[in-house]
Short mmCIF file of C-alpha atoms in Angstrom, two decimals:
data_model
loop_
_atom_site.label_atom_id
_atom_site.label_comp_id
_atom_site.label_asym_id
_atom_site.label_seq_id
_atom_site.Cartn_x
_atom_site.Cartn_y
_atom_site.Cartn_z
CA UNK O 1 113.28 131.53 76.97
CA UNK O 2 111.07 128.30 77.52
CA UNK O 3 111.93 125.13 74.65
CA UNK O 4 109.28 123.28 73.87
CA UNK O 5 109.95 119.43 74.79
CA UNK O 6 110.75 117.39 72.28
CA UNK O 7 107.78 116.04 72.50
CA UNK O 8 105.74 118.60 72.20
CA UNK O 9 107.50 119.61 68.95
CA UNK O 10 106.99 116.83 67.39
CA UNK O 11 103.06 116.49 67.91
CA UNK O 12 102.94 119.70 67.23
CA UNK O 13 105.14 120.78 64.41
CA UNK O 14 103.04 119.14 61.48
CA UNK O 15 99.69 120.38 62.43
CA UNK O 16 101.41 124.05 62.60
CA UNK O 17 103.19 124.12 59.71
CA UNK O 18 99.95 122.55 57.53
CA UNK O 19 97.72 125.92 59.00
CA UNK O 20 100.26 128.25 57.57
CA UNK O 21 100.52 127.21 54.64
CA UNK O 22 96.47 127.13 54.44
CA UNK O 23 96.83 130.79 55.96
CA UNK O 24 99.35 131.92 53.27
CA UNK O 25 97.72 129.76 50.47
CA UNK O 26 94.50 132.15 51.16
CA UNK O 27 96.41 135.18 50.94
CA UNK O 28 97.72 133.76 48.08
CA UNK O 29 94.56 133.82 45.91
CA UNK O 30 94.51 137.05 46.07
CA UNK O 31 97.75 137.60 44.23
CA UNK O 32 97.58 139.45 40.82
CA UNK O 33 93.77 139.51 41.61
CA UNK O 34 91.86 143.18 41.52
CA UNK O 35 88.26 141.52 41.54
CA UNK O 36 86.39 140.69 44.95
CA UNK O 37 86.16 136.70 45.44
CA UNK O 38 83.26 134.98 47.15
CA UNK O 39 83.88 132.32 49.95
CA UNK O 40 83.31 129.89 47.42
CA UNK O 41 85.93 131.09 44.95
CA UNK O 42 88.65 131.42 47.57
CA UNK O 43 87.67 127.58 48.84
CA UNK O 44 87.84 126.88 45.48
CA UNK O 45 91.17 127.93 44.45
CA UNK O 46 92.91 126.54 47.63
CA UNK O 47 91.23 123.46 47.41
CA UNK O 48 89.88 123.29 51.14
CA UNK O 49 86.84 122.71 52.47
CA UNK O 50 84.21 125.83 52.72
CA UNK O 51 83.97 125.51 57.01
CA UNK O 52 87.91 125.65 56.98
CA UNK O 53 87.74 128.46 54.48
CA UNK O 54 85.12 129.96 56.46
CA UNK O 55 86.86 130.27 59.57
CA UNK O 56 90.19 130.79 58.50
CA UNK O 57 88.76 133.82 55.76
CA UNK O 58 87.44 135.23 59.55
CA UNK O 59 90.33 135.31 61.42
CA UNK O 60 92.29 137.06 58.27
CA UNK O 61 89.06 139.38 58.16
CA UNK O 62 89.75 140.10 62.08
CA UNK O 63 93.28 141.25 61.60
CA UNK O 64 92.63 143.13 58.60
CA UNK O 65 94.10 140.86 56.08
CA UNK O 66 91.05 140.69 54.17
CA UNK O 67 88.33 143.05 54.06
CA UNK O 68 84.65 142.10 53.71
CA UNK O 69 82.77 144.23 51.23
CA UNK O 70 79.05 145.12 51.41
CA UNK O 71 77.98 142.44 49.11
CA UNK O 72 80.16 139.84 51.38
CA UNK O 73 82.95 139.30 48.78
CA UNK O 74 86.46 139.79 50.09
CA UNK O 75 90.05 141.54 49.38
CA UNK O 76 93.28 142.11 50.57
CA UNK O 77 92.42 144.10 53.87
CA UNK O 78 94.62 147.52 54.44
CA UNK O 79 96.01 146.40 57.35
CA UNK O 80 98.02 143.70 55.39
CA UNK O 81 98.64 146.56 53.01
CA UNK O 82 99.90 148.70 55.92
CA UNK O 83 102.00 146.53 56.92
CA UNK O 84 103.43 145.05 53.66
CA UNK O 85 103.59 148.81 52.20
CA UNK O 86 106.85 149.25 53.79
CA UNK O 87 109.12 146.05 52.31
CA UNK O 88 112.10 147.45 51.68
CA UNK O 89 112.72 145.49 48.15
CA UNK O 90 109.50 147.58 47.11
CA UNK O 91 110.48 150.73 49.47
CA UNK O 92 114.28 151.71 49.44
CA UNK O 93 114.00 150.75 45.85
CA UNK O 94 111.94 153.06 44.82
CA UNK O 95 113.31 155.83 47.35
CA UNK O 96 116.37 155.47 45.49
CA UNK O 97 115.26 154.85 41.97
CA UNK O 98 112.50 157.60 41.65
CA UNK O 99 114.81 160.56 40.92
CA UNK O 100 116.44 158.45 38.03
CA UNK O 101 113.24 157.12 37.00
CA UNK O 102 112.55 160.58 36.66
CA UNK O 103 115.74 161.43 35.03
CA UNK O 104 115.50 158.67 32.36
CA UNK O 105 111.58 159.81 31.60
CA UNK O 106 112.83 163.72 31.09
CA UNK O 107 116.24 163.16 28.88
CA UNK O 108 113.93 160.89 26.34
CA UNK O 109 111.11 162.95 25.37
CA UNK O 110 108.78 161.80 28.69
CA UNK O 111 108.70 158.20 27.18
CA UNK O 112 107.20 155.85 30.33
CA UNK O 113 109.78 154.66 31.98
CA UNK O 114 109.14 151.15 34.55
CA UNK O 115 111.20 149.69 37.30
CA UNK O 116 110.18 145.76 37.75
CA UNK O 117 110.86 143.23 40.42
CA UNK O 118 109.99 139.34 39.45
CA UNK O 119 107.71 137.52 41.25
CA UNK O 120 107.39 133.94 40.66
CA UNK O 121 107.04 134.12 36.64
CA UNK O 122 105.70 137.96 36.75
CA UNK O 123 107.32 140.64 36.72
CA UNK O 124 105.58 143.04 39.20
CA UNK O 125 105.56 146.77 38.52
CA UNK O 126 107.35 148.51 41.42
CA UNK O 127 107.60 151.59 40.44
CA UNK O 128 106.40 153.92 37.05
CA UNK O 129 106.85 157.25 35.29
CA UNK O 130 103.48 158.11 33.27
CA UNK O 131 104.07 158.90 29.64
CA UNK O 132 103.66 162.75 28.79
CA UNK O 133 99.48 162.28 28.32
CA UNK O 134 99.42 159.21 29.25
CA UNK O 135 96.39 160.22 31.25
CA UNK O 136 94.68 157.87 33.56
CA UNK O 137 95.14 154.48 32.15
CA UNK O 138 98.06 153.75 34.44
CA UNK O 139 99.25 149.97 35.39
CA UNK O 140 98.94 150.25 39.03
CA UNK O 141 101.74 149.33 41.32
CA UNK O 142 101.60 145.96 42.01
CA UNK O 143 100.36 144.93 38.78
CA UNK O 144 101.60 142.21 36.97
CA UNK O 145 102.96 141.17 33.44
CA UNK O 146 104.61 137.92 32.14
CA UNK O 147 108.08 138.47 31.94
CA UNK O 148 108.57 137.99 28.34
CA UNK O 149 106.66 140.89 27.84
CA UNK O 150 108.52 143.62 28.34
CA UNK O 151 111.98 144.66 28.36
CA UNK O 152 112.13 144.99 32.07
CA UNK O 153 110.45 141.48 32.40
CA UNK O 154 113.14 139.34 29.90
CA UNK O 155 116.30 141.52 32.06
CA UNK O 156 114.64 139.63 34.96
CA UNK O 157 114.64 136.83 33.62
CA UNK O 158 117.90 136.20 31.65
CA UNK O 159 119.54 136.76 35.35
CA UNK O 160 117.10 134.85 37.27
CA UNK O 161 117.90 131.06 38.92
CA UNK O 162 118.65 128.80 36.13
CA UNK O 163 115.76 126.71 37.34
CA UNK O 164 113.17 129.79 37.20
CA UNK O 165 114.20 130.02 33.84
CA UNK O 166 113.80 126.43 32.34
CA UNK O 167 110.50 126.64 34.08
CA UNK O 168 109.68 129.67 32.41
CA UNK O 169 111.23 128.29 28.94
CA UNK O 170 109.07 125.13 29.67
CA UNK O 171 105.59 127.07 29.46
CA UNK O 172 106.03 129.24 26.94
CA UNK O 173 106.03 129.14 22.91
CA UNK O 174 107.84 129.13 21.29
CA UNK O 175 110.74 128.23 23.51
CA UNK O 176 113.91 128.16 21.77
CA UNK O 177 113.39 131.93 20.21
CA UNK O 178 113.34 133.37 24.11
CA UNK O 179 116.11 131.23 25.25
CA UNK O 180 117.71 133.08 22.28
CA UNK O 181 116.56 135.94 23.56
CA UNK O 182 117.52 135.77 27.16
CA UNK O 183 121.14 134.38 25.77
CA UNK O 184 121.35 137.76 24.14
CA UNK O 185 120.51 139.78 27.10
CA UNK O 186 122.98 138.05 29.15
CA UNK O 187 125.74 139.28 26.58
CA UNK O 188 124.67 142.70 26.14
CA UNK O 189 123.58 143.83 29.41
CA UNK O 190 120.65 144.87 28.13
CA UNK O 191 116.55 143.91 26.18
CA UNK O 192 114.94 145.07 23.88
CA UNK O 193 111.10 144.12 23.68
CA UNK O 194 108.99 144.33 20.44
CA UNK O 195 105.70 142.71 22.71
CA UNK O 196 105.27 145.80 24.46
CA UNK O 197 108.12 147.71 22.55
CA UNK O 198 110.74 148.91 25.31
CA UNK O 199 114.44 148.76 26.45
CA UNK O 200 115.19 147.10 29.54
CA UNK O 201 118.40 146.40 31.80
CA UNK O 202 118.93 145.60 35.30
CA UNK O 203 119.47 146.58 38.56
CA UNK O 204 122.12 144.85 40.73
CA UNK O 205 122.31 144.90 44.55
CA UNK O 206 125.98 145.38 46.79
CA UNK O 207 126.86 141.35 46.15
CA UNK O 208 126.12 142.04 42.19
CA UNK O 209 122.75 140.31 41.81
CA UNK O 210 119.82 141.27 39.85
CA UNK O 211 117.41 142.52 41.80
CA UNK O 212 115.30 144.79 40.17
CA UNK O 213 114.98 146.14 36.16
CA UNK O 214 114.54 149.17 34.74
CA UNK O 215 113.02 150.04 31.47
CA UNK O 216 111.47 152.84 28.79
CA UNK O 217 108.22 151.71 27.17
CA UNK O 218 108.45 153.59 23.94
CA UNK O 219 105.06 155.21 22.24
CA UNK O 220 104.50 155.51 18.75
CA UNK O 221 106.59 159.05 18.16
CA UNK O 222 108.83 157.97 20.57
CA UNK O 223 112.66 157.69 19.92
CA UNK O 224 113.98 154.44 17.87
CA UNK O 225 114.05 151.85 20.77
CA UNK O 226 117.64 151.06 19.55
CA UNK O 227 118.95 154.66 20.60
CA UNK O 228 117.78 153.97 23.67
CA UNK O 229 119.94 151.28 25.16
CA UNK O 230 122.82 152.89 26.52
CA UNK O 231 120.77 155.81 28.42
CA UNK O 232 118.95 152.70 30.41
CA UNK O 233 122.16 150.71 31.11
CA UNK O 234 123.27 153.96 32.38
CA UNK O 235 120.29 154.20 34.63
CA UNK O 236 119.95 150.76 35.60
CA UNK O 237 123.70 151.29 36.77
CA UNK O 238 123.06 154.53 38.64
CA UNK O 239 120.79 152.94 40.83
CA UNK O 240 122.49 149.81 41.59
CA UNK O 241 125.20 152.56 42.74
CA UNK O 242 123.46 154.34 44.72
CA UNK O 243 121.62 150.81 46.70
CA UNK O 244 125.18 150.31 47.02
CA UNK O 245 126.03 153.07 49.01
CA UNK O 246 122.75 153.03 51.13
CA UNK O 247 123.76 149.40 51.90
CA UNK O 248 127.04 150.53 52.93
CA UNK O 249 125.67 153.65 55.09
CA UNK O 250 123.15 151.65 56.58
CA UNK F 1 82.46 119.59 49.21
CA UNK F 2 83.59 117.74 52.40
CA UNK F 3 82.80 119.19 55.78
CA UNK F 4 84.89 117.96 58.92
CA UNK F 5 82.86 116.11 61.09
CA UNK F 6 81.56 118.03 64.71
CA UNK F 7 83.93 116.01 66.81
CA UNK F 8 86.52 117.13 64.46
CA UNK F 9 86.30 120.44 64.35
CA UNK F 10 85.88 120.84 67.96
CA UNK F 11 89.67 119.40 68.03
CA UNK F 12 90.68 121.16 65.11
CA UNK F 13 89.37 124.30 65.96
CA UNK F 14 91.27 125.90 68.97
CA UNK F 15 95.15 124.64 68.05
CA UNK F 16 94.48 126.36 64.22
CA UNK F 17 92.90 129.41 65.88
CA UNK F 18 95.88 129.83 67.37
CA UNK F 19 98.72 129.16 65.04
CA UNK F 20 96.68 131.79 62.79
CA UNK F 21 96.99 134.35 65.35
CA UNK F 22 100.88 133.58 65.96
CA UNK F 23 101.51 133.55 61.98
CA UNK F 24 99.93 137.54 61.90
CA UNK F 25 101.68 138.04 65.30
CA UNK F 26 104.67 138.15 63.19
CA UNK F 27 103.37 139.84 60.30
CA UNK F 28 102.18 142.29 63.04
CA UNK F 29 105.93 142.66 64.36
CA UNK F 30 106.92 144.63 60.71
CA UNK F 31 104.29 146.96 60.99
CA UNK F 32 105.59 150.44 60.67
CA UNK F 33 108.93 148.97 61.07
CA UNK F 34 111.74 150.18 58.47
CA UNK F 35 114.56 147.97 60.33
CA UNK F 36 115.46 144.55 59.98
CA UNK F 37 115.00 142.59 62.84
CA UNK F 38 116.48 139.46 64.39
CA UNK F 39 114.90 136.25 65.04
CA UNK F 40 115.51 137.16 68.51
CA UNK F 41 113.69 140.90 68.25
CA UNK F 42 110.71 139.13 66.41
CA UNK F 43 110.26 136.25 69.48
CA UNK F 44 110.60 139.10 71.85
CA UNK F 45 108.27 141.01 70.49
CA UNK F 46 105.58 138.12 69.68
CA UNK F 47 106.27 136.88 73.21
CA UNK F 48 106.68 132.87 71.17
CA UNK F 49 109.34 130.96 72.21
CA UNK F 50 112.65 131.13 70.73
CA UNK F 51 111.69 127.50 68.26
CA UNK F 52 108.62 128.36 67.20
CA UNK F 53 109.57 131.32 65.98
CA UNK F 54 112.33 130.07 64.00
CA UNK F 55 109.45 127.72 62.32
CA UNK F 56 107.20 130.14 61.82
CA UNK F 57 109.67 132.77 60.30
CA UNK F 58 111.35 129.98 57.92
CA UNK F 59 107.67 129.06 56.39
CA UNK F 60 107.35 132.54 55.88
CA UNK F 61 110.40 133.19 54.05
CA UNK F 62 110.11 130.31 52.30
CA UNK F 63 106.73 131.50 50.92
CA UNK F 64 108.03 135.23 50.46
CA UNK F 65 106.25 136.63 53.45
CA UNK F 66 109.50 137.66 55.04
CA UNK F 67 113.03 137.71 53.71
CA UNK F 68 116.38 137.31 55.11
CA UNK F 69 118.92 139.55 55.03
CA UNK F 70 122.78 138.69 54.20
CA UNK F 71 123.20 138.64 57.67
CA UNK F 72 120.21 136.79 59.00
CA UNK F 73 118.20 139.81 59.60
CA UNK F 74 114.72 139.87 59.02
CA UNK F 75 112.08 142.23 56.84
CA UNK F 76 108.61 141.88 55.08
CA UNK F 77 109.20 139.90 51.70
CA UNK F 78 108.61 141.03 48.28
CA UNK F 79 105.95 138.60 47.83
CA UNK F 80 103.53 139.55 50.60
CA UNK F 81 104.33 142.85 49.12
CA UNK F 82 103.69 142.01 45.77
CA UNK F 83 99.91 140.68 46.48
CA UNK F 84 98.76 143.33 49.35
CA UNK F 85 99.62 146.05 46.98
CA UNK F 86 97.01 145.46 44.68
CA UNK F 87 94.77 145.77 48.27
CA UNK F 88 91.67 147.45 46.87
CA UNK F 89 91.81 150.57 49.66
CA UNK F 90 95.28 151.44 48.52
CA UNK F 91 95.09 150.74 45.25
CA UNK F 92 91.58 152.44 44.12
CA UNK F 93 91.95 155.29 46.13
CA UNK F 94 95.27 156.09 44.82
CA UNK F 95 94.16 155.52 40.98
CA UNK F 96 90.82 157.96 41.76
CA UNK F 97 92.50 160.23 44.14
CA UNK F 98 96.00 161.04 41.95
CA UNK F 99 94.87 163.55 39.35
CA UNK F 100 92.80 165.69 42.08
CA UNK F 101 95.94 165.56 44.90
CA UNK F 102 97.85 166.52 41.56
CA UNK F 103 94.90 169.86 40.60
CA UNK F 104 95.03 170.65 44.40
CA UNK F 105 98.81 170.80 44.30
CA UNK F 106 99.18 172.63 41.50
CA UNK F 107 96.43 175.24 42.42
CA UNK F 108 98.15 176.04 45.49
CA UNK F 109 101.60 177.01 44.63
CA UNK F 110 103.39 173.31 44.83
CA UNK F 111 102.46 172.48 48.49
CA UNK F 112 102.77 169.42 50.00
CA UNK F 113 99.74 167.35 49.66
CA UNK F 114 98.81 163.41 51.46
CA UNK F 115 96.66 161.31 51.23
CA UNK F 116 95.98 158.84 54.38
CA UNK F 117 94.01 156.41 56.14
CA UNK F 118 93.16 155.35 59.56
CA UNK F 119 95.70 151.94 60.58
CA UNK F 120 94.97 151.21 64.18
CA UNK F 121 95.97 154.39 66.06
CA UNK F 122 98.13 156.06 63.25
CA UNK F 123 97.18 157.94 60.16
CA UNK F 124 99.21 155.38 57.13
CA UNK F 125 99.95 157.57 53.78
CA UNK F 126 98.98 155.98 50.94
CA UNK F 127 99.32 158.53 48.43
CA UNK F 128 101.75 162.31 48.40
CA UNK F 129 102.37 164.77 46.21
CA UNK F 130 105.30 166.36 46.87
CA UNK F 131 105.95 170.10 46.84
CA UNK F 132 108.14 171.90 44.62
CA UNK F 133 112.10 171.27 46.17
CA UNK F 134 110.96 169.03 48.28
CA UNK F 135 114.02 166.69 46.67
CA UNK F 136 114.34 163.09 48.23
CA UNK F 137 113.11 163.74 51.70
CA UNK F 138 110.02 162.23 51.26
CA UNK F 139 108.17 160.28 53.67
CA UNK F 140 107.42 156.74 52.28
CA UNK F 141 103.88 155.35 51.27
CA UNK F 142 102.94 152.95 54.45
CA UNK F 143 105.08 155.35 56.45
CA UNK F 144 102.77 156.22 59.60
CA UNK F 145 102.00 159.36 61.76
CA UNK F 146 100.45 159.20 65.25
CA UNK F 147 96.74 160.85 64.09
CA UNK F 148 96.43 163.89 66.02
CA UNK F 149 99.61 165.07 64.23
CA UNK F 150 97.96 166.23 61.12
CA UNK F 151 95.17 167.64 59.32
CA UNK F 152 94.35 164.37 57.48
CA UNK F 153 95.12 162.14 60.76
CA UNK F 154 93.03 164.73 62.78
CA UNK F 155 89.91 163.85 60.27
CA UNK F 156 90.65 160.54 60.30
CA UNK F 157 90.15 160.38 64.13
CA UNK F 158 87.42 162.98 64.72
CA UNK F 159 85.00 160.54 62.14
CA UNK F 160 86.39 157.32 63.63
CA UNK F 161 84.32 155.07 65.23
CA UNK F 162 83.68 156.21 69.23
CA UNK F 163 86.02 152.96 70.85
CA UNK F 164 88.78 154.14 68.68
CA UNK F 165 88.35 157.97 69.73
CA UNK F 166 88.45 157.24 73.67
CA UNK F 167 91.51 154.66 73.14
CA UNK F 168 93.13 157.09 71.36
CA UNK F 169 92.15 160.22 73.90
CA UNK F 170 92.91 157.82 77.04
CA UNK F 171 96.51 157.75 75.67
CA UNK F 172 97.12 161.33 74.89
CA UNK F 173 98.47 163.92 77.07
CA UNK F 174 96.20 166.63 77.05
CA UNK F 175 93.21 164.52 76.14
CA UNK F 176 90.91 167.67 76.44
CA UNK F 177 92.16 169.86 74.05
CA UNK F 178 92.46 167.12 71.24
CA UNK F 179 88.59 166.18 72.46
CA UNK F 180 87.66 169.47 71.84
CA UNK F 181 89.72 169.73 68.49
CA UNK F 182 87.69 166.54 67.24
CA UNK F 183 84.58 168.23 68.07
CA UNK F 184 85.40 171.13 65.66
CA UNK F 185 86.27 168.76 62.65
CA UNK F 186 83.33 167.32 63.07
CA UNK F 187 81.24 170.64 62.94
CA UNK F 188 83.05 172.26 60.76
CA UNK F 189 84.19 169.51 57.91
CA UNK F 190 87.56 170.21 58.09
CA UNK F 191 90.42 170.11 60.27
CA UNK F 192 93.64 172.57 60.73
CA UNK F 193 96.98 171.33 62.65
CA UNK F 194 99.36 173.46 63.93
CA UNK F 195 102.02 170.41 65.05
CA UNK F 196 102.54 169.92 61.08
CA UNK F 197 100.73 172.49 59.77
CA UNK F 198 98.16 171.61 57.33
CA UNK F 199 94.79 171.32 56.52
CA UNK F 200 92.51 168.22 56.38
CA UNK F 201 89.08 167.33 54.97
CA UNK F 202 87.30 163.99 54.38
CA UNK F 203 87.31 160.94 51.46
CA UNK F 204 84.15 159.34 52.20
CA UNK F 205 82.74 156.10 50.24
CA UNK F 206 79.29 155.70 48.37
CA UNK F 207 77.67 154.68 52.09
CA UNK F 208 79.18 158.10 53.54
CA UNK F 209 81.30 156.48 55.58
CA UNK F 210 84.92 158.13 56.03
CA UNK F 211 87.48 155.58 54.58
CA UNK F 212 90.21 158.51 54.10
CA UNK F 213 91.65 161.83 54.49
CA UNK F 214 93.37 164.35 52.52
CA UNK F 215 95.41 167.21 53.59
CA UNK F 216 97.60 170.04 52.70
CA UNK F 217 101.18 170.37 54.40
CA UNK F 218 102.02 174.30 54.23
CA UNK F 219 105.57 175.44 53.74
CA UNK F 220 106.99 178.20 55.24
CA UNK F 221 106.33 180.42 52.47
CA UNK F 222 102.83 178.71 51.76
CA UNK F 223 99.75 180.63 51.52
CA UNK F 224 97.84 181.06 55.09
CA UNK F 225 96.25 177.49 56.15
CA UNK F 226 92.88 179.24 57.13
CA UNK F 227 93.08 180.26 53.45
CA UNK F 228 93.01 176.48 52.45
CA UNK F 229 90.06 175.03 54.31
CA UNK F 230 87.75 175.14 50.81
CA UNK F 231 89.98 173.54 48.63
CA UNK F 232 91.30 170.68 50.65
CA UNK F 233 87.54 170.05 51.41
CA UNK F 234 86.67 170.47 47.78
CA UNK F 235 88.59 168.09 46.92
CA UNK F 236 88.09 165.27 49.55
CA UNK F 237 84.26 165.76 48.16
CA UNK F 238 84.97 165.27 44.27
CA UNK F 239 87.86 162.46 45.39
CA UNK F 240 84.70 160.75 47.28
CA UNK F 241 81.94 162.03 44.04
CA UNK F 242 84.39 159.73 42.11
CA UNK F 243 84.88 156.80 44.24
CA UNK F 244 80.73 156.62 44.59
CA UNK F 245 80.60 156.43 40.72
CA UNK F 246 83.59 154.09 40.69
CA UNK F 247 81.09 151.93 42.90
CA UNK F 248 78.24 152.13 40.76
CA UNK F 249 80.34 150.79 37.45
CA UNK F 250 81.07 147.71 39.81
#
């Protein structure tokens, strides 16, 4: 395997490392967003200049990154989909959880039931179980909610990094009530939301971390949220099991 | 807005180009992958050297583009996942397409029904209903298929553009028969496999252009696939009837 001289590395390492970050910073635009952006808007929100934007928004377009629409405004490409569509944080999760997910939705009246992962300060919808009639208007995979708005979403964070938390704490009123909140999650094992109203808890990997959360969104003639706790500790549990025991197959 | 100067870009241009190309190289490396890899299998397979490769991976996991394993292996990151899901192909398609895969389901006893597009060579699910008992052996979304292996890849490959039909006959042993296969879809509108058995038929956009296939996998004790032909191509026309008005709102 040929080693780049020291040399070498050193001219070259800063110039590298400055177009992947511009590479990722494009892709990063598109991140929680379902509209089509213009050149402009993407050169915009990275800050660089349109020709850089220009070319780089090609070579993504190329590869299938991005996709180009009639009108010439741009998306997340399916080849990037394609190839992302198969993480296994979003994959062997759901493989595992969906039966449960089920489970949960069935044994409470067909309430929604959600499984969550965070993402920076969102927490990003994984997985979901529609609502008996819950028709069409369905959050799509992949969409996004600020954690403290849903059960699932304060699980994830009262077990994230401390520092994800003061950051989160830090932009958000009125503070001291969540950190309250997220206090209270950490001693029960489990949240309850009145935001969106729902009962959350989480989802541990083999080493005992929270990786993912589960929760029931309750409707209006839904059962009291309170009841609901220990059937989605329960769940939250049964998955983390069974991750468990794929890890230790695998 | 500031544009680099000629001189500039002419320096800038080539060494950028090309660290693009090596960041998606990677990226590339995970598609249709389910393992974790090494940063050995990844350089391999990229053809980089051993270093660069380590300093490409790390700014990827650092951004979320990859993650590390417990034991230093390697897989797509929940991030990248977390933004290409809301990719417009995957994600409209699937919200139009769901209740109609669900009716054509239903109306035929349970079966087995996909939804996929055209990824390079390889028909990529984006959307199944499974059939009744099917339990957890389910194939995952982003899992791929080489096309001429079912109804919906067979559709997917008989409308694809003329390049992508000769690469795809060149490499397939016996090229004449699958020629002569893609000629019939064509004429007819529909296709039928016998390697997994089940019917395709067309998802075309408002310009008529085919940007997906559906398809019926028959079970053993399924009803006769001939018997399917007008319902599978029913439904890829009212899947496309709605994407065309979706369009039109936009």
């Amino acid at each position: 395997m040929p080693l780049p001289s020291h040399s070498r590395s050193v001219v070259e390492e800063p110039a590298t490392r400055s177009v992947t970050r511009r590479v990722l910073s494009v892709l990063d635009v598109f991140a929680g967003e379902r509209g089509w952006l213009t050149l402009s808007d993407i050169s915009r929100r990275t800050g660089m200049p349109l020709t850089t934007t220009h070319r780089l928004v090609g070579e993504l377009v190329s590869w299938g990154a991005l996709e180009r629409s009639h009108n010439g405004r741009y998306q997340i490409g399916l080849h990037l989909w394609a190839v992302a569509a198969l993480a296994p944080r979003g994959l062997e999760l759901r493989e595992v959880a969906i039966p449960f997910l089920e489970d949960l939705s069935e044994t409470t009246g067909r309430q929604q039931v959600r499984l969550a992962v965070l993402d920076g300060m969102d927490a990003v919808l994984v997985e979901r179980i529609r609502a008996r009639g819950a028709g069409s208007a369905r959050e799509p995979t992949g969409g996004r909610s600020p954690a403290h708005a849903t059960g699932d979403g304060l699980v994830l964070l009262a077990f994230a990094a401390v520092a994800v938390q003061e950051r989160y704490l830090a932009g958000h009123q009125p503070g001291a009530g969540l950190r309250r909140a997220l206090a209270e999650v950490r001693r029960t094992g489990f949240a309850m939301s009145d935001q969106i109203v729902s009962v959350g808890a989480p989802v541990r990997d083999a080493t005992g971390e929270v990786i993912a959360a589960v929760s029931i969104v309750v409707g209006p003639h839904g059962p009291r949220p309170s009841t609901l706790g220990p059937a989605v500790v329960v769940t939250g549990r049964t998955i983390s099991r069974a991750l468990s025991r794929r890890a230790e197959g695998g």
